[in-house]
Short mmCIF file of C-alpha atoms in Angstrom, two decimals:
data_model
loop_
_atom_site.label_atom_id
_atom_site.label_comp_id
_atom_site.label_asym_id
_atom_site.label_seq_id
_atom_site.Cartn_x
_atom_site.Cartn_y
_atom_site.Cartn_z
CA GLU A 1 131.08 61.73 111.37
CA GLU A 2 129.83 58.72 112.49
CA LEU A 3 126.55 60.33 113.31
CA GLY A 4 126.14 61.67 109.86
CA GLU A 5 125.88 65.43 110.91
CA ALA A 6 129.20 66.09 108.57
CA ALA A 7 127.35 64.52 105.56
CA GLU A 8 124.33 66.69 106.21
CA THR A 9 126.17 69.95 106.59
CA GLU A 10 128.14 69.09 103.32
CA THR A 11 124.71 68.54 101.66
CA ASP A 12 123.07 71.75 102.75
CA ALA A 13 126.53 73.65 101.41
CA LYS A 14 126.35 72.13 98.08
CA SER A 15 122.81 72.87 97.96
CA TYR A 16 123.24 76.62 98.62
CA GLU A 17 126.33 76.26 96.03
CA GLY A 18 123.79 75.27 93.44
CA ARG A 19 121.40 78.32 94.12
CA ILE A 20 124.38 80.84 94.24
CA ALA A 21 125.05 79.23 90.70
CA ALA A 22 121.60 79.76 89.34
CA LEU A 23 121.19 83.24 91.22
CA THR A 24 121.13 86.02 88.56
CA ALA A 25 123.54 88.27 90.19
CA SER A 26 126.82 90.11 89.61
CA ALA A 27 130.22 88.08 90.57
CA GLU A 28 131.11 90.55 93.75
CA VAL A 29 127.23 89.01 95.15
CA LYS A 30 128.21 85.43 94.16
CA GLN A 31 131.69 85.50 95.79
CA SER A 32 130.34 87.07 99.10
CA LEU A 33 127.60 84.03 99.35
CA LEU A 34 130.16 81.45 98.59
CA ARG A 35 131.99 82.46 101.32
CA GLU A 36 129.30 82.61 103.49
CA THR A 37 128.43 79.21 102.47
CA ALA A 38 132.02 77.94 103.37
CA ARG A 39 131.52 79.81 106.62
CA LEU A 40 128.40 77.69 107.10
CA ALA A 41 129.88 74.34 106.34
CA ARG A 42 132.48 75.00 109.28
CA LEU A 43 129.95 75.61 111.66
CA PRO A 44 128.63 72.57 113.69
CA GLN A 45 124.86 71.80 112.74
CA GLY A 46 122.20 72.19 115.33
CA THR A 47 123.71 75.20 116.66
CA GLN A 48 122.18 79.05 116.82
CA GLU A 49 124.77 80.11 114.91
CA TYR A 50 124.36 77.87 111.82
CA ALA A 51 120.49 78.11 111.92
CA LEU A 52 121.17 82.14 111.65
CA GLN A 53 123.62 81.56 109.14
CA GLN A 54 120.93 79.25 107.19
CA SER A 55 118.31 81.96 107.81
CA TYR A 56 120.73 84.63 106.21
CA LEU A 57 121.41 82.77 102.88
CA ASP A 58 118.01 81.85 102.30
CA THR A 59 117.11 85.38 102.85
CA VAL A 60 119.66 86.63 100.42
CA LEU A 61 119.10 84.23 98.09
CA SER A 62 115.19 85.55 97.78
CA LEU A 63 116.18 88.78 96.59
CA PRO A 64 115.98 90.01 93.08
CA PHE A 65 119.45 91.51 92.44
CA ASP A 66 119.48 91.61 88.89
CA ARG A 67 116.24 89.94 88.24
CA SER A 68 113.64 91.88 86.07
CA ALA A 69 110.04 91.84 85.29
CA ALA A 70 108.73 92.70 81.91
CA CYS A 71 107.03 96.22 81.79
CA LYS A 72 104.50 97.73 79.63
CA SER A 73 105.35 100.89 77.25
CA SER A 74 102.07 101.77 75.61
CA LEU A 75 100.78 105.23 76.82
CA ARG A 76 97.23 104.48 75.46
CA GLU A 77 97.11 101.38 77.50
CA ALA A 78 98.29 103.01 80.80
CA ARG A 79 95.60 105.92 79.93
CA ARG A 80 93.06 103.57 79.82
CA ILE A 81 93.79 101.85 82.75
CA LEU A 82 94.12 104.91 85.09
CA ASP A 83 90.47 106.49 83.39
CA ARG A 84 88.92 103.02 83.97
CA ASP A 85 90.00 102.91 87.64
CA HIS A 86 89.79 106.62 88.26
CA TYR A 87 86.97 109.50 87.35
CA GLY A 88 88.92 112.88 87.77
CA LEU A 89 92.01 113.28 89.02
CA GLU A 90 93.39 114.60 85.60
CA GLN A 91 96.52 116.20 86.79
CA VAL A 92 97.79 113.13 88.41
CA LYS A 93 97.12 111.18 85.09
CA GLU A 94 98.92 113.77 83.32
CA ARG A 95 101.76 113.63 85.53
CA ILE A 96 102.09 109.78 85.51
CA LEU A 97 101.83 109.80 81.71
CA ASP A 98 104.35 112.65 81.32
CA SER A 99 106.99 110.49 83.31
CA LEU A 100 106.22 107.18 81.63
CA ALA A 101 106.98 109.05 78.61
CA VAL A 102 110.15 109.91 79.39
CA ARG A 103 111.11 106.33 80.71
CA GLN A 104 109.99 105.08 77.31
CA LEU A 105 112.39 107.31 75.55
CA ASN A 106 115.12 107.16 77.68
CA PRO A 107 115.07 103.98 79.95
CA GLU A 108 118.44 104.95 81.80
CA ALA A 109 116.78 108.29 82.72
CA ALA A 110 117.12 109.11 86.61
CA GLN A 111 113.85 107.58 88.14
CA GLU A 112 111.62 110.64 89.69
CA VAL A 113 110.13 110.06 92.98
CA ILE A 114 106.43 111.31 92.58
CA CYS A 115 104.57 112.13 96.05
CA LEU A 116 100.76 112.41 96.27
CA VAL A 117 99.66 114.84 98.36
CA GLY A 118 96.13 115.03 99.54
CA PRO A 119 93.25 114.77 102.04
CA PRO A 120 92.26 111.34 103.48
CA GLY A 121 90.10 109.32 100.85
CA THR A 122 90.96 111.00 97.84
CA GLY A 123 92.09 107.75 96.68
CA LYS A 124 96.08 108.25 96.69
CA THR A 125 96.56 104.72 97.57
CA SER A 126 94.38 102.89 95.02
CA ILE A 127 95.76 105.27 92.28
CA ALA A 128 99.04 103.46 93.11
CA ARG A 129 97.99 100.39 92.48
CA SER A 130 96.42 101.66 89.08
CA ILE A 131 99.47 103.02 88.31
CA ALA A 132 101.39 99.83 88.88
CA GLU A 133 99.16 97.89 86.59
CA ALA A 134 99.26 100.32 83.99
CA LEU A 135 103.17 100.44 83.87
CA GLY A 136 102.89 96.36 84.32
CA ARG A 137 105.22 96.54 87.14
CA ARG A 138 104.59 94.70 90.41
CA PHE A 139 103.19 96.28 93.33
CA ALA A 140 104.83 96.51 97.10
CA ARG A 141 103.74 98.64 99.74
CA ILE A 142 105.51 99.86 102.64
CA SER A 143 103.58 101.32 105.65
CA LEU A 144 105.87 104.25 107.18
CA GLY A 145 103.38 105.49 109.92
CA GLY A 146 104.57 105.21 113.13
CA VAL A 147 108.06 103.87 111.99
CA GLN A 148 110.61 105.05 114.59
CA ASP A 149 114.05 103.39 113.99
CA GLU A 150 116.48 103.70 110.86
CA ALA A 151 116.89 99.89 111.22
CA GLU A 152 113.35 99.71 110.11
CA ILE A 153 114.40 101.03 106.86
CA ARG A 154 117.71 99.85 106.33
CA GLY A 155 117.64 96.57 108.44
CA HIS A 156 119.46 95.30 111.54
CA ARG A 157 122.97 94.63 111.67
CA ARG A 158 123.54 90.27 111.99
CA THR A 159 125.49 91.14 115.11
CA TYR A 160 121.86 91.74 117.12
CA VAL A 161 119.74 89.07 117.99
CA GLY A 162 116.57 88.46 115.86
CA ALA A 163 118.15 90.78 112.99
CA MET A 164 116.25 91.21 109.84
CA PRO A 165 116.24 93.06 106.89
CA GLY A 166 114.64 96.60 106.27
CA ARG A 167 111.42 97.40 104.68
CA VAL A 168 113.04 98.08 101.58
CA ALA A 169 115.19 94.83 101.00
CA ASP A 170 111.81 93.32 101.87
CA ALA A 171 109.78 94.95 99.50
CA LEU A 172 111.80 93.63 97.02
CA ARG A 173 111.74 90.39 98.23
CA ARG A 174 107.92 89.96 98.05
CA ALA A 175 108.03 91.80 94.61
CA ALA A 176 110.91 89.20 93.29
CA CYS A 177 112.12 91.47 90.78
CA LYS A 178 114.08 94.82 90.66
CA ASN A 179 111.92 97.18 88.78
CA PRO A 180 108.59 97.07 90.84
CA LEU A 181 106.66 100.06 91.89
CA ILE A 182 107.02 100.50 95.55
CA LEU A 183 104.55 102.57 97.44
CA LEU A 184 106.00 104.15 100.39
CA ASP A 185 102.48 105.16 102.44
CA GLU A 186 102.09 107.90 104.78
CA ILE A 187 105.35 109.50 104.59
CA ASP A 188 104.60 112.24 106.34
CA LYS A 189 103.41 109.77 109.31
CA LEU A 190 107.27 108.85 109.86
CA SER A 191 107.93 109.37 113.83
CA LYS A 192 109.87 112.57 114.86
CA GLU A 193 111.82 110.54 117.62
CA TYR A 194 115.20 109.54 117.59
CA ARG A 195 115.97 112.86 115.95
CA GLY A 196 114.46 111.86 112.51
CA MET A 197 116.43 108.67 111.71
CA ALA A 198 113.97 107.10 109.85
CA ALA A 199 113.67 109.64 107.60
CA THR A 200 117.11 109.90 107.26
CA ALA A 201 117.18 106.65 106.01
CA LEU A 202 115.08 107.20 103.39
CA LEU A 203 117.28 109.90 101.77
CA GLU A 204 119.85 107.58 100.16
CA VAL A 205 116.53 105.40 99.28
CA LEU A 206 115.10 108.00 97.02
CA ASP A 207 118.24 109.63 95.87
CA SER A 208 118.84 108.49 92.01
CA ALA A 209 122.58 109.57 92.48
CA GLN A 210 123.28 107.07 95.45
CA ASN A 211 120.43 104.18 95.19
CA ARG A 212 122.33 102.38 92.62
CA SER A 213 124.26 100.45 95.13
CA TYR A 214 122.08 100.58 97.97
CA HIS A 215 123.36 98.62 101.18
CA ASP A 216 121.11 97.26 103.79
CA HIS A 217 122.58 96.59 106.95
CA TYR A 218 121.46 92.97 107.15
CA VAL A 219 121.89 91.89 103.59
CA GLU A 220 125.76 93.89 103.37
CA LEU A 221 125.39 93.35 99.51
CA PRO A 222 124.88 96.01 97.07
CA MET A 223 121.30 96.36 95.65
CA ASP A 224 120.31 98.32 92.70
CA LEU A 225 117.44 100.40 93.35
CA SER A 226 117.89 102.75 90.24
CA GLN A 227 115.09 100.73 88.62
CA VAL A 228 112.29 101.12 91.29
CA PHE A 229 109.42 103.43 90.73
CA PHE A 230 108.91 105.10 94.25
CA LEU A 231 105.76 106.51 94.68
CA ALA A 232 104.90 108.09 98.05
CA THR A 233 101.76 109.58 99.42
CA ALA A 234 101.05 112.14 102.41
CA ASN A 235 98.22 113.97 103.76
CA THR A 236 100.30 117.11 104.08
CA THR A 237 103.76 118.12 103.68
CA GLU A 238 104.23 119.78 106.99
CA GLY A 239 105.81 116.38 108.86
CA ILE A 240 108.19 115.57 105.73
CA PRO A 241 111.76 117.00 106.61
CA ALA A 242 113.27 119.31 104.08
CA PRO A 243 115.73 117.05 102.84
CA LEU A 244 113.46 114.56 101.85
CA LEU A 245 110.85 116.73 100.36
CA ASP A 246 113.43 117.98 98.04
CA ARG A 247 113.95 114.73 96.55
CA MET A 248 110.25 114.47 95.54
CA THR A 249 107.88 115.72 93.16
CA LEU A 250 105.14 116.76 94.78
CA VAL A 251 101.55 116.25 92.78
CA HIS A 252 98.59 117.53 94.99
CA LEU A 253 95.09 115.85 94.96
CA ASN A 254 92.28 118.57 95.75
CA SER A 255 89.18 117.75 97.33
CA TYR A 256 86.17 116.18 95.19
CA THR A 257 83.53 118.56 94.17
CA GLU A 258 80.04 117.19 94.58
CA THR A 259 79.77 116.39 90.93
CA GLU A 260 82.83 114.23 90.73
CA LYS A 261 81.56 112.21 94.16
CA PHE A 262 78.42 111.58 92.30
CA HIS A 263 80.20 110.04 89.37
CA ILE A 264 82.89 108.38 91.48
CA ALA A 265 79.73 106.78 94.07
CA LYS A 266 77.94 105.76 90.63
CA ARG A 267 80.67 104.19 88.84
CA PHE A 268 82.79 102.76 91.40
CA LEU A 269 81.36 102.99 94.96
CA LEU A 270 77.77 101.53 94.35
CA PRO A 271 78.66 98.53 92.21
CA ARG A 272 81.16 97.23 94.97
CA THR A 273 78.41 97.84 97.76
CA ARG A 274 76.03 96.10 95.94
CA ARG A 275 78.49 93.13 95.30
CA ASN A 276 79.78 93.02 99.00
CA ALA A 277 76.12 92.92 100.26
CA GLY A 278 74.95 90.27 98.01
CA LEU A 279 72.43 92.25 96.35
CA SER A 280 71.54 92.74 92.48
CA GLU A 281 71.07 95.66 90.78
CA ASP A 282 67.12 94.94 90.73
CA ARG A 283 67.01 94.49 94.39
CA LEU A 284 68.81 97.75 95.16
CA THR A 285 68.51 100.66 92.79
CA TRP A 286 69.57 104.11 93.28
CA THR A 287 68.05 107.24 91.26
CA ASP A 288 70.65 109.82 90.50
CA GLY A 289 68.67 112.46 92.68
CA ALA A 290 68.64 109.97 95.78
CA LEU A 291 72.18 109.65 95.18
CA ARG A 292 72.84 113.69 95.08
CA LYS A 293 70.85 114.21 98.13
CA LEU A 294 73.00 111.62 100.00
CA ILE A 295 76.20 113.08 98.94
CA ARG A 296 75.01 116.96 99.36
CA GLU A 297 73.38 116.28 103.02
CA TYR A 298 75.39 113.43 104.48
CA THR A 299 78.95 113.68 103.02
CA ARG A 300 81.35 116.75 104.64
CA GLU A 301 84.61 115.18 103.74
CA ALA A 302 86.98 115.86 101.16
CA GLY A 303 87.53 112.08 99.84
CA VAL A 304 84.31 109.87 99.29
CA ARG A 305 85.10 107.40 102.47
CA ALA A 306 81.89 108.82 103.99
CA ALA A 307 79.77 108.33 100.89
CA GLU A 308 80.83 104.73 101.11
CA ARG A 309 79.84 104.14 104.27
CA SER A 310 76.43 105.94 103.90
CA LEU A 311 75.86 103.53 100.83
CA ARG A 312 77.08 100.62 102.60
CA GLU A 313 74.76 101.51 105.47
CA VAL A 314 71.46 101.57 103.14
CA ALA A 315 72.57 98.20 101.36
CA GLU A 316 72.98 96.44 104.90
CA LYS A 317 69.21 97.83 105.82
CA CYS A 318 68.07 96.64 102.50
CA ALA A 319 69.70 93.27 103.14
CA ARG A 320 68.01 92.77 106.28
CA LYS A 321 64.33 93.88 105.07
CA LEU A 322 64.71 91.48 102.31
CA LEU A 323 65.41 88.61 104.38
CA LEU A 324 62.58 89.51 106.91
CA ARG A 325 60.18 89.48 104.06
CA GLU A 326 61.36 86.22 102.99
#
């Protein structure tokens, strides 16, 4: 008391109590956090336990338990954004618009998990961002490539040193709302070690009958995932366990045709290549015939990444020649 440590501890506790009172959450969550705050007040300041307790309270108070963000509901606006950002992919767009129509008519309906399956470079990740913009939802991405342990999905228990929340809880914290669009990227790349525990942890996350009271091992409080729009991507379904595959609706993205590659390159890739190279349209001009020749003779893939690399190489050579000439 003479050193003033007790007063600082009381100040910290009162600060957390004020943040808990302002938190948009259920009474159960607030009561649990008040108990944790009372425990913090009993700990001596400067100890490792005090720092861990502070870290836990800061992490949990940053989670959006009952805080939602406004979403768009206009099907015409959603269609316009999807058409603006992507050429073709009609099946994917129709599937997204169908799902949006159902959500608009019945917001309480079970959330459908869509898995975009297609070769690399066909725009799976970029269309997920466009879907988030079309729906007016905040976007958070979880990369699942190489994830081995269940704790990476569901979090570590606080008894372990260096414990932290799982990737799902962290995605909600980054989105700062309970109804974002969360992209589960490369779900087919989950490691098959540890007897598939990482894939098993996703079963509760993607099941609409269970995720209304999802428990992260670190947070230890119920979180509602029923309003989250989950979207997954995969190159193939071979690496996805059958129980996990059963919880998702598959939408296949086929390889682009030469005509589709041409329109994608002309509408999206070429302007971006010019912009990145610092070249205006009058300094770097592509004829339709040259663009078709590049796609036909220099790209042998399902997506458009090779076409973009070829366009970038040409733009870089033009930039070098332009500077040497000046």
